[in-house]
Amino acid sequence: MISGKKINRRIIGYDLDKIRIEELKNGIDRNSDSEINNFQNIESLEFTDKIDRLKNIDVFIVTVPTPINKKKEPDLSFIIEASRTIGNLINRDNSTNDNQIIIYESTVYPGVTEDICVPLIKKFSKKIFNSDNYQNSFYCGYSPERINPGDTENTIEKIKKVTSGSNKKVAYWIDSFYASFIKAGTYKSKSIKVAEAAKIIENTQRDINIALVNELAILFKKLNLDTNDILETAATKWNFHKYKPGLVGGHCIGVDPYYLTFKAKEIGFQTDLITSGRKINDRMYKYLLEQILLQARKRKIIQQKEKVLILGISYKENCSDIRNSQILLLAEKMIKQNMDVTLVDPIVNSQKVFEKIKIKSYRSIPEEMKFTLIILALNHKEFNFLSNQKIKKISYPETIIFDLTYKLIGDNIFYL
Ligand SMILES: NC(=O)c1ccc[n+]([C@@H]2O[C@H](COP(=O)([O-])OP(=O)(O)OC[C@H]3O[C@@H](n4cnc5c(N)ncnc54)[C@H](O)[C@@H]3O)[C@@H](O)[C@H]2O)c1
């Protein structure tokens, strides 16, 4: 394999989660990341939750979750478990083939692949790591996943793939492997740690940019100035980067910077900017609630029980993923404040929402209902039909409308 001979690819998608495997077999991708219908015609592709199907594998690609725990520190338990599993699978006493390559794609801080995963594989496989004579050995690489959930334009084959390997020959092999199916091409990084760090800073940079506009939005509101107008004006300069204030959620932008701050802390370095950015973005839903309550108090008629409609509850537009959705955190807070909350999202799985926050969610706005507070949270394409007139039909004259999408225009409409 490493000699560069042409390979016949037999691909197995393995997951511990039986339900997910069933979904994939039926063409359902719960993260809305892929045009999964394309998969169903690939003969050599098998989805399974049976570990004994993983025999004679040459290349492992690890894409397990890398979340944070309650203390907002990296939870490496999945990647550790996956490395143990692979170590056992390629164990020199059980495995008939040799020189396997393990490529990690999960987002991690620099050092996780070589300093945490490789020692585990070594231990459980009893093989040599990176041996020069390609005997009784295994190799590894890191190639970060850069998909942009909900983005139908920049799909996986259109995003340049960063690659890296544990030695020059392996790095070359891994790079050619991805280049064979990623149309946008590849970028062979100088080392595994460089590739790991590069992925983390892509999302950290975005997090900080959003934190900056969020802080500016808070400041400008206090100054009674319109943030959107200011951003439009500033963006007339060619080198001004236009970001909009908003709620950062999901499993990437709101999580990855914590991996970097953890690593920094481990070596005794205090990150100021990254940590502040996270603090600002993590509390934006609380700020939004404060703004909503402020406007509600200004109303002439005081509502005994606010009837709230939230349109869009995933963490991002056109994406069904509800992980770390700040909108759901907002909904929970509103319920605690005795508000009657109706959640509407045409693309999220209502059952998952219920399991998470014990509130029923609807795919469309329930008929005959009117609301005292409306939050248009996401610009899902299914909400394209929403206009000022449509919103008016489900509003009372004193209804407060918060538009986080900057789509509606009017006197009683508020923005972040
Ligand atoms: N999805 C994206 O858009 C995206 C983008 C960039 C980076 N990433 C990174 O990719 C990684 C995975 O993210 P995701 O969104 O695909 O996560 P996910 O939770 O949707 O999928 C991970 C899957 O791994 C399975 N799993 C966990 N442990 C396992 C094990 N030991 N053996 C087999 N299967 C196991 C889980 O059951 C789950 O189905 C994360 O590190 C994430 O940060 C994801």
Short mmCIF file of C-alpha atoms and ligand atoms in Angstrom, two decimals:
data_model
loop_
_atom_site.label_atom_id
_atom_site.label_comp_id
_atom_site.label_asym_id
_atom_site.label_seq_id
_atom_site.Cartn_x
_atom_site.Cartn_y
_atom_site.Cartn_z
CA MET A 1 0.00 0.00 0.00
CA ILE A 2 2.68 2.51 0.97
CA SER A 3 4.63 1.60 -2.16
CA GLY A 4 2.00 3.63 -4.04
CA LYS A 5 0.37 0.68 -5.86
CA LYS A 6 -3.16 1.32 -7.07
CA ILE A 7 -5.68 0.26 -4.48
CA ASN A 8 -9.16 -1.15 -4.78
CA ARG A 9 -11.19 0.69 -2.20
CA ARG A 10 -13.65 -1.13 -0.01
CA ILE A 11 -15.11 1.45 2.33
CA ILE A 12 -16.74 0.68 5.65
CA GLY A 13 -18.54 3.35 7.64
CA TYR A 14 -18.44 2.07 11.21
CA ASP A 15 -20.30 3.68 14.12
CA LEU A 16 -21.17 2.46 17.62
CA ASP A 17 -24.58 4.05 17.27
CA LYS A 18 -26.97 1.48 15.72
CA ILE A 19 -29.63 4.13 15.04
CA ARG A 20 -27.17 6.29 13.16
CA ILE A 21 -26.12 3.31 11.02
CA GLU A 22 -29.78 2.64 10.19
CA GLU A 23 -30.23 6.33 9.30
CA LEU A 24 -27.18 6.25 7.01
CA LYS A 25 -28.37 3.07 5.33
CA ASN A 26 -31.61 4.93 4.62
CA GLY A 27 -29.81 7.95 3.23
CA ILE A 28 -30.29 10.19 6.27
CA ASP A 29 -27.46 12.36 7.55
CA ARG A 30 -28.58 13.82 10.86
CA ASN A 31 -25.95 16.59 10.66
CA SER A 32 -27.09 17.68 7.17
CA ASP A 33 -23.42 17.59 6.17
CA SER A 34 -23.63 15.47 3.05
CA GLU A 35 -25.57 14.82 -0.09
CA ILE A 36 -26.02 11.34 1.24
CA ASN A 37 -28.19 10.10 -1.61
CA ASN A 38 -24.99 9.94 -3.60
CA PHE A 39 -23.68 7.27 -1.20
CA GLN A 40 -26.44 4.82 -1.83
CA ASN A 41 -25.13 3.95 -5.28
CA ILE A 42 -21.62 3.13 -4.15
CA GLU A 43 -21.35 -0.65 -4.19
CA SER A 44 -18.14 -0.85 -2.21
CA LEU A 45 -19.55 1.20 0.69
CA GLU A 46 -20.96 -0.56 3.72
CA PHE A 47 -22.39 0.98 6.92
CA THR A 48 -22.13 -1.16 10.03
CA ASP A 49 -22.09 -1.15 13.81
CA LYS A 50 -20.46 -4.60 13.92
CA ILE A 51 -16.83 -4.45 14.92
CA ASP A 52 -16.12 -7.87 13.39
CA ARG A 53 -16.70 -6.33 9.94
CA LEU A 54 -13.47 -4.37 10.48
CA LYS A 55 -11.05 -7.06 9.37
CA ASN A 56 -8.02 -6.49 7.14
CA ILE A 57 -8.42 -2.74 7.11
CA ASP A 58 -5.47 -0.81 5.64
CA VAL A 59 -6.55 2.76 6.36
CA PHE A 60 -8.57 3.96 9.33
CA ILE A 61 -10.14 7.43 9.28
CA VAL A 62 -11.21 8.59 12.73
CA THR A 63 -14.02 11.18 12.89
CA VAL A 64 -15.31 10.71 16.44
CA PRO A 65 -16.63 13.67 18.47
CA THR A 66 -14.23 15.90 20.39
CA PRO A 67 -16.55 17.88 22.64
CA ILE A 68 -15.88 19.78 25.86
CA ASN A 69 -16.97 18.76 29.34
CA LYS A 70 -18.88 20.78 31.95
CA LYS A 71 -15.65 22.53 32.92
CA LYS A 72 -15.24 23.53 29.25
CA GLU A 73 -12.15 21.39 28.90
CA PRO A 74 -11.45 18.90 26.07
CA ASP A 75 -13.28 15.61 26.41
CA LEU A 76 -10.93 13.21 24.67
CA SER A 77 -12.76 10.07 25.81
CA PHE A 78 -14.11 9.26 22.30
CA ILE A 79 -10.81 9.66 20.52
CA ILE A 80 -9.05 7.65 23.24
CA GLU A 81 -11.62 4.85 22.95
CA ALA A 82 -11.37 4.85 19.14
CA SER A 83 -7.56 4.62 19.35
CA ARG A 84 -7.80 1.67 21.74
CA THR A 85 -10.24 -0.05 19.39
CA ILE A 86 -7.92 0.45 16.42
CA GLY A 87 -4.93 -0.73 18.45
CA ASN A 88 -6.76 -3.97 19.19
CA LEU A 89 -7.92 -4.37 15.60
CA ILE A 90 -4.40 -4.08 14.20
CA ASN A 91 -2.79 -6.07 17.02
CA ARG A 92 0.20 -7.94 15.58
CA ASP A 93 -1.09 -11.28 16.89
CA ASN A 94 -4.60 -10.96 15.38
CA SER A 95 -4.16 -9.00 12.21
CA THR A 96 -3.18 -10.59 8.90
CA ASN A 97 -2.13 -7.35 7.19
CA ASP A 98 0.50 -4.84 8.20
CA ASN A 99 1.59 -1.20 7.92
CA GLN A 100 -1.84 0.25 8.57
CA ILE A 101 -2.33 4.01 8.40
CA ILE A 102 -4.56 5.74 10.93
CA ILE A 103 -5.73 9.20 9.89
CA TYR A 104 -7.42 11.40 12.48
CA GLU A 105 -9.92 13.99 11.24
CA SER A 106 -11.50 15.02 14.55
CA THR A 107 -10.64 18.52 15.72
CA VAL A 108 -7.97 18.41 18.44
CA TYR A 109 -5.30 20.63 19.96
CA PRO A 110 -1.73 20.21 18.68
CA GLY A 111 -0.22 17.04 20.10
CA VAL A 112 -3.30 14.87 20.59
CA THR A 113 -2.58 12.59 17.61
CA GLU A 114 1.08 11.89 18.35
CA ASP A 115 1.20 12.29 22.13
CA ILE A 116 -2.10 10.71 23.16
CA CYS A 117 -3.48 8.54 20.34
CA VAL A 118 -0.27 7.00 18.97
CA PRO A 119 0.95 5.68 22.39
CA LEU A 120 -2.43 3.97 22.86
CA ILE A 121 -2.31 2.33 19.43
CA LYS A 122 1.27 1.24 20.14
CA LYS A 123 0.25 -0.30 23.45
CA PHE A 124 -2.79 -2.19 22.15
CA SER A 125 -1.36 -3.23 18.78
CA LYS A 126 2.10 -4.20 20.06
CA LYS A 127 3.38 -2.73 16.80
CA ILE A 128 6.19 -0.31 16.04
CA PHE A 129 5.22 3.23 15.20
CA ASN A 130 6.70 4.67 12.03
CA SER A 131 9.29 1.93 11.45
CA ASP A 132 11.64 2.59 8.52
CA ASN A 133 11.52 -0.97 7.23
CA TYR A 134 7.73 -1.19 7.02
CA GLN A 135 7.42 -4.33 9.10
CA ASN A 136 5.20 -4.88 12.09
CA SER A 137 4.47 -1.23 11.99
CA PHE A 138 1.73 1.37 11.82
CA TYR A 139 1.73 5.00 10.70
CA CYS A 140 -0.56 7.89 11.26
CA GLY A 141 -1.71 11.19 9.85
CA TYR A 142 -3.97 14.10 10.56
CA SER A 143 -6.34 15.67 8.06
CA PRO A 144 -8.86 18.04 9.60
CA GLU A 145 -12.51 18.00 8.66
CA ARG A 146 -13.37 21.47 7.32
CA ILE A 147 -16.94 21.00 6.23
CA ASN A 148 -19.27 23.95 6.78
CA PRO A 149 -22.58 22.49 8.00
CA GLY A 150 -25.66 23.70 6.16
CA ASP A 151 -23.58 25.10 3.31
CA THR A 152 -24.72 23.54 0.04
CA GLU A 153 -22.22 25.60 -1.98
CA ASN A 154 -18.91 24.64 -0.32
CA THR A 155 -19.38 20.89 -0.15
CA ILE A 156 -16.65 18.49 0.97
CA GLU A 157 -15.00 17.96 -2.43
CA LYS A 158 -14.87 21.72 -2.96
CA ILE A 159 -12.92 22.43 0.23
CA LYS A 160 -9.15 22.10 0.03
CA LYS A 161 -8.02 19.27 2.31
CA VAL A 162 -5.09 19.79 4.64
CA THR A 163 -3.09 16.59 5.05
CA SER A 164 -0.12 15.43 7.10
CA GLY A 165 1.66 12.19 7.95
CA SER A 166 3.97 10.67 10.51
CA ASN A 167 6.87 10.49 8.04
CA LYS A 168 7.58 11.87 4.57
CA LYS A 169 6.46 8.77 2.66
CA VAL A 170 3.26 8.42 4.65
CA ALA A 171 2.52 12.16 4.35
CA TYR A 172 2.88 11.79 0.59
CA TRP A 173 0.62 8.72 0.52
CA ILE A 174 -2.08 10.39 2.62
CA ASP A 175 -1.93 13.52 0.48
CA SER A 176 -2.33 11.50 -2.76
CA PHE A 177 -5.13 9.48 -1.17
CA TYR A 178 -7.22 12.61 -0.46
CA ALA A 179 -6.19 14.25 -3.74
CA SER A 180 -7.77 11.29 -5.56
CA PHE A 181 -11.27 12.42 -4.54
CA ILE A 182 -11.12 16.01 -3.25
CA LYS A 183 -11.64 18.13 -6.37
CA ALA A 184 -10.42 21.31 -4.63
CA GLY A 185 -7.03 19.67 -4.08
CA THR A 186 -4.92 19.18 -1.00
CA TYR A 187 -2.33 21.05 1.03
CA LYS A 188 0.42 18.88 2.52
CA SER A 189 1.19 20.42 5.86
CA LYS A 190 4.73 20.30 7.30
CA SER A 191 3.75 18.16 10.27
CA ILE A 192 0.82 16.59 12.10
CA LYS A 193 0.99 19.22 14.85
CA VAL A 194 0.93 22.05 12.28
CA ALA A 195 -2.20 20.55 10.69
CA GLU A 196 -3.86 20.11 14.09
CA ALA A 197 -3.10 23.71 15.09
CA ALA A 198 -4.20 25.10 11.71
CA LYS A 199 -7.65 23.57 12.06
CA ILE A 200 -8.08 24.95 15.57
CA ILE A 201 -7.12 28.49 14.58
CA GLU A 202 -9.51 28.56 11.62
CA ASN A 203 -12.41 28.35 14.04
CA THR A 204 -10.74 30.40 16.78
CA GLN A 205 -10.25 33.28 14.35
CA ARG A 206 -13.93 33.17 13.41
CA ASP A 207 -14.97 33.00 17.06
CA ILE A 208 -12.93 36.10 17.91
CA ASN A 209 -14.22 38.04 14.92
CA ILE A 210 -17.80 37.30 15.94
CA ALA A 211 -17.00 38.16 19.58
CA LEU A 212 -15.69 41.53 18.43
CA VAL A 213 -18.90 42.44 16.58
CA ASN A 214 -20.97 41.08 19.46
CA GLU A 215 -19.13 43.36 21.88
CA LEU A 216 -19.52 46.27 19.44
CA ALA A 217 -23.25 45.53 19.15
CA ILE A 218 -23.61 45.72 22.95
CA LEU A 219 -21.67 48.99 23.05
CA PHE A 220 -23.53 50.58 20.13
CA LYS A 221 -26.89 49.67 21.65
CA LYS A 222 -25.87 51.54 24.80
CA LEU A 223 -24.85 54.48 22.59
CA ASN A 224 -28.20 54.30 20.81
CA LEU A 225 -26.53 53.62 17.47
CA ASP A 226 -27.53 51.05 14.85
CA THR A 227 -24.83 48.35 14.62
CA ASN A 228 -25.97 47.14 11.23
CA ASP A 229 -25.75 50.64 9.73
CA ILE A 230 -22.27 51.03 11.20
CA LEU A 231 -21.09 47.68 9.82
CA GLU A 232 -22.47 48.52 6.36
CA THR A 233 -20.67 51.85 6.45
CA ALA A 234 -17.35 50.41 7.65
CA ALA A 235 -17.54 47.65 5.05
CA THR A 236 -17.17 50.21 2.27
CA LYS A 237 -13.45 50.07 3.02
CA TRP A 238 -11.80 47.26 1.06
CA ASN A 239 -9.99 45.70 4.01
CA PHE A 240 -12.80 45.77 6.58
CA HIS A 241 -14.01 42.25 7.38
CA LYS A 242 -17.77 42.14 7.68
CA TYR A 243 -19.14 39.92 10.44
CA LYS A 244 -22.59 40.14 11.97
CA PRO A 245 -23.42 39.88 15.66
CA GLY A 246 -25.02 36.56 16.57
CA LEU A 247 -25.26 33.49 18.75
CA VAL A 248 -22.34 31.08 18.42
CA GLY A 249 -23.25 27.44 19.03
CA GLY A 250 -22.60 24.03 17.56
CA HIS A 251 -19.71 21.66 18.01
CA CYS A 252 -16.96 23.63 16.23
CA ILE A 253 -16.63 27.40 16.64
CA GLY A 254 -17.94 27.47 20.19
CA VAL A 255 -15.85 24.45 21.23
CA ASP A 256 -12.53 24.45 19.39
CA PRO A 257 -11.05 27.58 21.04
CA TYR A 258 -11.38 25.79 24.40
CA TYR A 259 -9.07 23.08 23.06
CA LEU A 260 -6.46 25.74 22.37
CA THR A 261 -6.89 27.55 25.69
CA PHE A 262 -6.60 24.18 27.48
CA LYS A 263 -3.32 23.39 25.74
CA ALA A 264 -2.03 26.91 26.45
CA LYS A 265 -2.89 26.55 30.14
CA GLU A 266 -1.18 23.18 30.25
CA ILE A 267 2.10 24.83 29.32
CA GLY A 268 1.48 27.78 31.65
CA PHE A 269 0.42 30.34 29.04
CA GLN A 270 -2.60 32.51 29.75
CA THR A 271 -4.63 33.29 26.61
CA ASP A 272 -6.37 36.65 27.01
CA LEU A 273 -7.99 37.41 23.67
CA ILE A 274 -9.24 33.88 22.92
CA THR A 275 -10.63 33.49 26.44
CA SER A 276 -12.38 36.88 26.35
CA GLY A 277 -13.89 36.08 22.95
CA ARG A 278 -15.34 32.85 24.31
CA LYS A 279 -16.78 34.64 27.36
CA ILE A 280 -18.50 37.24 25.17
CA ASN A 281 -19.94 34.70 22.74
CA ASP A 282 -21.01 32.22 25.43
CA ARG A 283 -23.21 34.77 27.15
CA MET A 284 -24.86 36.33 24.08
CA TYR A 285 -28.13 34.43 24.62
CA LYS A 286 -28.35 35.92 28.12
CA TYR A 287 -27.74 39.38 26.67
CA LEU A 288 -30.49 38.72 24.11
CA LEU A 289 -32.91 37.80 26.89
CA GLU A 290 -31.98 40.98 28.79
CA GLN A 291 -32.75 43.01 25.65
CA ILE A 292 -36.07 41.23 25.15
CA LEU A 293 -37.10 41.85 28.77
CA LEU A 294 -36.05 45.49 28.49
CA GLN A 295 -38.34 46.01 25.50
CA ALA A 296 -41.15 44.02 27.16
CA ARG A 297 -41.02 46.31 30.21
CA LYS A 298 -41.39 49.35 27.97
CA ARG A 299 -44.75 48.11 26.65
CA LYS A 300 -47.93 49.89 27.66
CA ILE A 301 -49.81 46.63 28.29
CA ILE A 302 -48.02 44.31 30.73
CA GLN A 303 -48.40 40.67 29.77
CA GLN A 304 -49.21 38.26 32.61
CA LYS A 305 -47.67 35.39 30.63
CA GLU A 306 -45.69 36.14 27.51
CA LYS A 307 -46.57 33.95 24.53
CA VAL A 308 -43.25 33.49 22.77
CA LEU A 309 -42.62 32.16 19.27
CA ILE A 310 -39.06 31.16 18.34
CA LEU A 311 -38.47 30.51 14.65
CA GLY A 312 -35.35 28.38 14.13
CA ILE A 313 -33.78 26.43 16.97
CA SER A 314 -30.74 24.63 15.56
CA TYR A 315 -27.35 26.23 16.13
CA LYS A 316 -27.07 27.50 12.59
CA GLU A 317 -29.20 28.33 9.55
CA ASN A 318 -29.99 25.52 7.10
CA CYS A 319 -28.54 22.97 9.50
CA SER A 320 -30.56 20.52 11.60
CA ASP A 321 -27.92 20.14 14.32
CA ILE A 322 -29.06 21.31 17.78
CA ARG A 323 -25.78 20.70 19.62
CA ASN A 324 -24.90 23.65 21.88
CA SER A 325 -27.69 25.74 20.35
CA GLN A 326 -27.87 29.03 22.25
CA ILE A 327 -31.46 29.42 21.07
CA LEU A 328 -32.40 26.32 23.07
CA LEU A 329 -30.60 27.79 26.10
CA LEU A 330 -32.63 30.96 25.61
CA ALA A 331 -35.87 28.94 25.36
CA GLU A 332 -35.03 27.12 28.61
CA LYS A 333 -34.39 30.43 30.39
CA MET A 334 -37.67 31.86 29.11
CA ILE A 335 -39.61 28.86 30.37
CA LYS A 336 -37.98 29.27 33.78
CA GLN A 337 -39.29 32.84 33.71
CA ASN A 338 -42.82 31.52 33.29
CA MET A 339 -43.12 32.31 29.57
CA ASP A 340 -45.17 30.15 27.24
CA VAL A 341 -42.66 29.18 24.53
CA THR A 342 -43.54 27.74 21.10
CA LEU A 343 -40.60 26.41 19.11
CA VAL A 344 -40.81 26.12 15.33
CA ASP A 345 -38.15 24.58 13.12
CA PRO A 346 -38.91 22.74 9.88
CA ILE A 347 -35.60 20.87 9.75
CA VAL A 348 -34.68 19.76 13.28
CA ASN A 349 -35.68 16.43 14.76
CA SER A 350 -38.48 17.28 17.22
CA GLN A 351 -37.87 14.14 19.26
CA LYS A 352 -34.23 15.16 19.87
CA VAL A 353 -35.36 18.62 20.95
CA PHE A 354 -37.83 17.09 23.38
CA GLU A 355 -35.19 14.73 24.80
CA LYS A 356 -32.90 17.71 25.33
CA ILE A 357 -35.16 20.38 26.80
CA LYS A 358 -38.56 18.68 27.27
CA ILE A 359 -40.38 21.14 25.02
CA LYS A 360 -42.48 20.18 22.04
CA SER A 361 -41.32 21.75 18.78
CA TYR A 362 -43.31 22.19 15.59
CA ARG A 363 -42.32 22.01 11.93
CA SER A 364 -44.51 24.98 11.04
CA ILE A 365 -46.24 27.80 12.93
CA PRO A 366 -49.36 26.32 14.61
CA GLU A 367 -52.50 27.73 13.04
CA GLU A 368 -54.70 30.26 14.78
CA MET A 369 -51.97 31.20 17.26
CA LYS A 370 -50.80 34.72 18.05
CA PHE A 371 -47.76 35.70 20.06
CA THR A 372 -46.68 38.59 22.27
CA LEU A 373 -42.98 38.01 21.56
CA ILE A 374 -41.51 36.68 18.30
CA ILE A 375 -37.88 35.80 17.73
CA LEU A 376 -36.80 35.12 14.16
CA ALA A 377 -33.61 33.33 15.09
CA LEU A 378 -32.43 31.63 11.89
CA ASN A 379 -32.60 32.23 8.19
CA HIS A 380 -33.44 28.64 7.19
CA LYS A 381 -34.44 28.61 3.51
CA GLU A 382 -37.78 27.15 4.63
CA PHE A 383 -38.39 30.55 6.29
CA ASN A 384 -37.98 32.47 3.03
CA PHE A 385 -41.75 32.99 2.94
CA LEU A 386 -41.64 34.99 6.20
CA SER A 387 -42.18 38.69 5.66
CA ASN A 388 -43.32 41.64 7.78
CA GLN A 389 -46.90 40.95 6.66
CA LYS A 390 -46.78 37.26 7.60
CA ILE A 391 -45.33 38.10 11.01
CA LYS A 392 -48.01 40.76 11.48
CA LYS A 393 -50.72 38.12 11.05
CA ILE A 394 -49.47 36.22 14.09
CA SER A 395 -48.80 39.35 16.16
CA TYR A 396 -50.80 41.64 18.43
CA PRO A 397 -50.31 45.39 17.98
CA GLU A 398 -47.89 45.44 20.95
CA THR A 399 -45.96 42.29 19.97
CA ILE A 400 -42.20 42.62 20.24
CA ILE A 401 -40.19 41.14 17.38
CA PHE A 402 -36.51 40.31 17.59
CA ASP A 403 -34.91 39.55 14.26
CA LEU A 404 -31.48 37.90 14.53
CA THR A 405 -31.40 37.44 10.76
CA TYR A 406 -31.71 41.13 9.78
CA LYS A 407 -34.46 40.25 7.34
CA LEU A 408 -37.45 42.15 8.72
CA ILE A 409 -37.72 45.92 8.71
CA GLY A 410 -39.99 48.05 10.86
CA ASP A 411 -40.37 50.21 13.96
CA ASN A 412 -41.25 47.46 16.40
CA ILE A 413 -38.46 45.16 15.16
CA PHE A 414 -35.31 44.82 17.23
CA TYR A 415 -31.92 43.41 16.32
CA LEU A 416 -28.95 42.17 18.31
N1 LIG B 1 -19.64 17.79 11.28
C1 LIG B 1 -18.95 18.86 10.93
O1 LIG B 1 -19.44 19.73 10.28
C2 LIG B 1 -17.50 19.04 11.35
C3 LIG B 1 -16.75 20.07 10.77
C4 LIG B 1 -15.44 20.25 11.14
C5 LIG B 1 -14.90 19.41 12.12
N2 LIG B 1 -15.65 18.42 12.68
C6 LIG B 1 -15.05 17.58 13.69
O2 LIG B 1 -15.26 16.21 13.35
C7 LIG B 1 -15.43 15.44 14.55
C8 LIG B 1 -16.75 14.69 14.48
O3 LIG B 1 -17.80 15.62 14.39
P1 LIG B 1 -19.25 15.19 13.92
O4 LIG B 1 -20.05 16.41 13.84
O5 LIG B 1 -19.17 14.34 12.71
O6 LIG B 1 -19.68 14.31 15.17
P2 LIG B 1 -20.92 13.33 15.32
O7 LIG B 1 -21.19 13.23 16.78
O8 LIG B 1 -22.02 13.71 14.41
O9 LIG B 1 -20.38 11.93 14.80
C9 LIG B 1 -19.42 11.21 15.45
C10 LIG B 1 -19.85 9.76 15.48
O10 LIG B 1 -18.81 9.00 16.10
C11 LIG B 1 -19.42 7.89 16.73
N3 LIG B 1 -18.48 7.30 17.66
C12 LIG B 1 -18.07 7.78 18.85
N4 LIG B 1 -17.13 6.97 19.39
C13 LIG B 1 -16.95 5.96 18.52
C14 LIG B 1 -16.11 4.82 18.50
N5 LIG B 1 -15.27 4.55 19.49
N6 LIG B 1 -16.21 3.98 17.44
C15 LIG B 1 -17.06 4.23 16.43
N7 LIG B 1 -17.86 5.30 16.39
C16 LIG B 1 -17.81 6.16 17.42
C17 LIG B 1 -20.66 8.48 17.37
O11 LIG B 1 -21.61 7.48 17.66
C18 LIG B 1 -21.11 9.49 16.32
O12 LIG B 1 -22.11 8.94 15.49
C19 LIG B 1 -15.35 16.42 15.71
O13 LIG B 1 -14.03 16.46 16.17
C20 LIG B 1 -15.71 17.74 15.06
O14 LIG B 1 -15.18 18.83 15.75
C21 LIG B 1 -16.94 18.21 12.30
#
